[in-house]
Amino acid sequence: MKCPFCSSENTRVIDSRPADDNNSIRRRRLCDDCGKRFTTYEKVETIPLIVIKKDNTREQYDRSKIEGGVLRACHKRPISVNQINQLVDEVETEIFNREEKEIPSSLIGELVMDKLKDLEAVAYVRFASVYREFKDVNTFMSELKKMLDK
């Protein structure tokens, strides 16, 4: 590992521990030439995942898009940031466990809706109204009836 200060390749690890997310390792390193310390993170390399959108365009998977949608659905609801992060982690785990290189956005949306349904009803309906593109009140009401019947 090159030193970011003097570009020397003569560095060594002096401390290693799991990072906060428990999905990476935080390493403190020491440069033997200049004596400065720096931190690096080591993370498991995942296969690049491509999302197939509704209009058949493709784009690289972006976790922040799922987070953004869930955050908007949970706005002003009694749901903690930890619960939201756990939901997104669960969806992401299911996606990557499929070990596919391409995944339809519709599948991601359904996974998020399933998790939201268990977490909070209002957040679920909010997400579903955008995801399923409710055109009128009748389709909205039919989704609410499905929720109430269960």
Short mmCIF file of C-alpha atoms in Angstrom, two decimals:
data_model
loop_
_atom_site.label_atom_id
_atom_site.label_comp_id
_atom_site.label_asym_id
_atom_site.label_seq_id
_atom_site.Cartn_x
_atom_site.Cartn_y
_atom_site.Cartn_z
CA MET A 1 0.00 0.00 0.00
CA LYS A 2 1.45 3.35 -1.03
CA CYS A 3 1.79 6.08 1.57
CA PRO A 4 -0.52 9.00 0.69
CA PHE A 5 2.05 11.47 2.06
CA CYS A 6 5.38 10.41 0.53
CA SER A 7 4.26 7.73 -1.99
CA SER A 8 6.57 5.16 -0.47
CA GLU A 9 5.52 1.54 -0.86
CA ASN A 10 7.22 0.66 2.42
CA THR A 11 4.18 0.64 4.77
CA ARG A 12 2.89 -1.83 7.33
CA VAL A 13 -0.36 -2.56 9.17
CA ILE A 14 -0.21 -1.62 12.86
CA ASP A 15 -3.89 -2.17 13.78
CA SER A 16 -6.76 -4.01 12.13
CA ARG A 17 -10.41 -4.16 13.22
CA PRO A 18 -13.91 -4.44 11.75
CA ALA A 19 -15.36 -1.14 10.52
CA ASP A 20 -18.62 0.24 11.89
CA ASP A 21 -20.76 -1.49 9.25
CA ASN A 22 -19.12 -4.89 9.94
CA ASN A 23 -18.82 -5.34 6.16
CA SER A 24 -15.30 -4.00 5.88
CA ILE A 25 -12.02 -3.95 7.80
CA ARG A 26 -10.39 -0.75 8.99
CA ARG A 27 -6.59 -0.87 8.95
CA ARG A 28 -4.21 1.66 10.52
CA ARG A 29 -0.96 1.75 8.62
CA LEU A 30 2.45 3.24 9.30
CA CYS A 31 4.87 4.45 6.64
CA ASP A 32 8.37 3.22 7.50
CA ASP A 33 9.97 6.01 5.44
CA CYS A 34 8.18 9.19 6.62
CA GLY A 35 6.69 7.83 9.88
CA LYS A 36 3.15 9.09 9.17
CA ARG A 37 0.05 7.03 9.87
CA PHE A 38 -3.02 6.60 7.67
CA THR A 39 -6.20 4.52 7.51
CA THR A 40 -7.37 2.17 4.77
CA TYR A 41 -10.53 0.12 4.42
CA GLU A 42 -10.76 -3.34 2.94
CA LYS A 43 -14.09 -4.53 1.56
CA VAL A 44 -15.26 -7.68 -0.22
CA GLU A 45 -15.49 -7.12 -3.94
CA THR A 46 -19.00 -7.75 -5.21
CA ILE A 47 -20.01 -8.57 -8.73
CA PRO A 48 -21.12 -5.45 -10.59
CA LEU A 49 -24.91 -5.46 -10.68
CA ILE A 50 -26.93 -3.92 -13.48
CA VAL A 51 -30.54 -2.88 -12.91
CA ILE A 52 -32.99 -3.24 -15.81
CA LYS A 53 -35.45 -0.37 -15.54
CA LYS A 54 -39.11 -0.33 -16.65
CA ASP A 55 -38.20 1.26 -20.00
CA ASN A 56 -35.58 -1.49 -20.58
CA THR A 57 -32.63 0.88 -20.07
CA ARG A 58 -29.85 -0.42 -17.89
CA GLU A 59 -27.86 1.30 -15.17
CA GLN A 60 -25.47 0.28 -12.43
CA TYR A 61 -27.02 -0.68 -9.09
CA ASP A 62 -27.11 2.22 -6.64
CA ARG A 63 -28.01 1.56 -3.00
CA SER A 64 -28.78 5.24 -2.43
CA LYS A 65 -31.78 4.99 -4.76
CA ILE A 66 -33.40 2.36 -2.55
CA GLU A 67 -32.52 4.39 0.56
CA GLY A 68 -34.02 7.53 -0.97
CA GLY A 69 -37.30 5.83 -1.87
CA VAL A 70 -37.65 4.25 1.55
CA LEU A 71 -36.76 7.52 3.31
CA ARG A 72 -39.44 9.38 1.33
CA ALA A 73 -42.01 6.69 2.14
CA CYS A 74 -41.12 6.81 5.84
CA HIS A 75 -41.07 10.61 6.10
CA LYS A 76 -42.71 11.75 9.36
CA ARG A 77 -43.48 8.18 10.38
CA PRO A 78 -42.33 6.54 13.63
CA ILE A 79 -39.52 4.62 11.94
CA SER A 80 -35.90 4.93 13.07
CA VAL A 81 -32.92 5.36 10.77
CA ASN A 82 -31.65 2.00 12.04
CA GLN A 83 -34.88 0.30 10.93
CA ILE A 84 -34.57 1.91 7.49
CA ASN A 85 -30.91 0.86 7.17
CA GLN A 86 -31.80 -2.67 8.25
CA LEU A 87 -34.58 -2.83 5.65
CA VAL A 88 -32.24 -1.64 2.89
CA ASP A 89 -29.55 -4.10 4.07
CA GLU A 90 -32.05 -6.97 3.90
CA VAL A 91 -33.17 -6.00 0.40
CA GLU A 92 -29.55 -5.64 -0.74
CA THR A 93 -28.63 -9.02 0.74
CA GLU A 94 -31.49 -10.70 -1.11
CA ILE A 95 -30.47 -9.00 -4.36
CA PHE A 96 -26.81 -10.00 -4.13
CA ASN A 97 -27.58 -13.53 -2.91
CA ARG A 98 -29.23 -14.16 -6.26
CA GLU A 99 -25.75 -13.90 -7.81
CA GLU A 100 -27.17 -12.52 -11.05
CA LYS A 101 -25.46 -9.86 -13.12
CA GLU A 102 -28.72 -8.16 -14.08
CA ILE A 103 -31.87 -7.67 -12.04
CA PRO A 104 -35.15 -5.98 -12.99
CA SER A 105 -36.07 -2.86 -11.03
CA SER A 106 -39.54 -4.36 -10.62
CA LEU A 107 -38.07 -7.14 -8.48
CA ILE A 108 -36.25 -4.62 -6.30
CA GLY A 109 -39.48 -2.62 -5.90
CA GLU A 110 -41.42 -5.74 -4.89
CA LEU A 111 -38.76 -6.68 -2.32
CA VAL A 112 -38.90 -3.18 -0.82
CA MET A 113 -42.71 -3.26 -0.71
CA ASP A 114 -42.71 -6.65 1.04
CA LYS A 115 -40.35 -5.34 3.69
CA LEU A 116 -42.26 -2.06 4.12
CA LYS A 117 -45.55 -3.95 4.46
CA ASP A 118 -44.13 -5.70 7.52
CA LEU A 119 -42.57 -2.52 8.90
CA GLU A 120 -45.26 0.17 8.62
CA ALA A 121 -48.55 0.32 6.71
CA VAL A 122 -48.55 4.03 5.81
CA ALA A 123 -44.97 3.87 4.51
CA TYR A 124 -45.94 0.82 2.46
CA VAL A 125 -48.92 2.60 0.86
CA ARG A 126 -46.80 5.68 0.12
CA PHE A 127 -44.13 3.59 -1.56
CA ALA A 128 -46.70 1.51 -3.45
CA SER A 129 -48.51 4.62 -4.72
CA VAL A 130 -45.33 5.86 -6.41
CA TYR A 131 -43.96 2.46 -7.40
CA ARG A 132 -47.21 1.11 -8.86
CA GLU A 133 -48.04 4.51 -10.39
CA PHE A 134 -51.60 4.71 -9.12
CA LYS A 135 -53.55 6.63 -11.78
CA ASP A 136 -56.68 7.34 -9.77
CA VAL A 137 -58.33 6.98 -6.38
CA ASN A 138 -59.91 3.60 -7.26
CA THR A 139 -56.56 1.85 -7.74
CA PHE A 140 -55.34 3.47 -4.53
CA MET A 141 -58.44 2.23 -2.67
CA SER A 142 -58.07 -1.30 -4.02
CA GLU A 143 -54.51 -1.43 -2.66
CA LEU A 144 -55.75 -0.17 0.71
CA LYS A 145 -58.47 -2.85 0.73
CA LYS A 146 -55.84 -5.54 0.13
CA MET A 147 -53.93 -4.20 3.14
CA LEU A 148 -57.03 -4.14 5.34
CA ASP A 149 -58.07 -7.66 4.34
CA LYS A 150 -54.78 -9.12 5.58
#
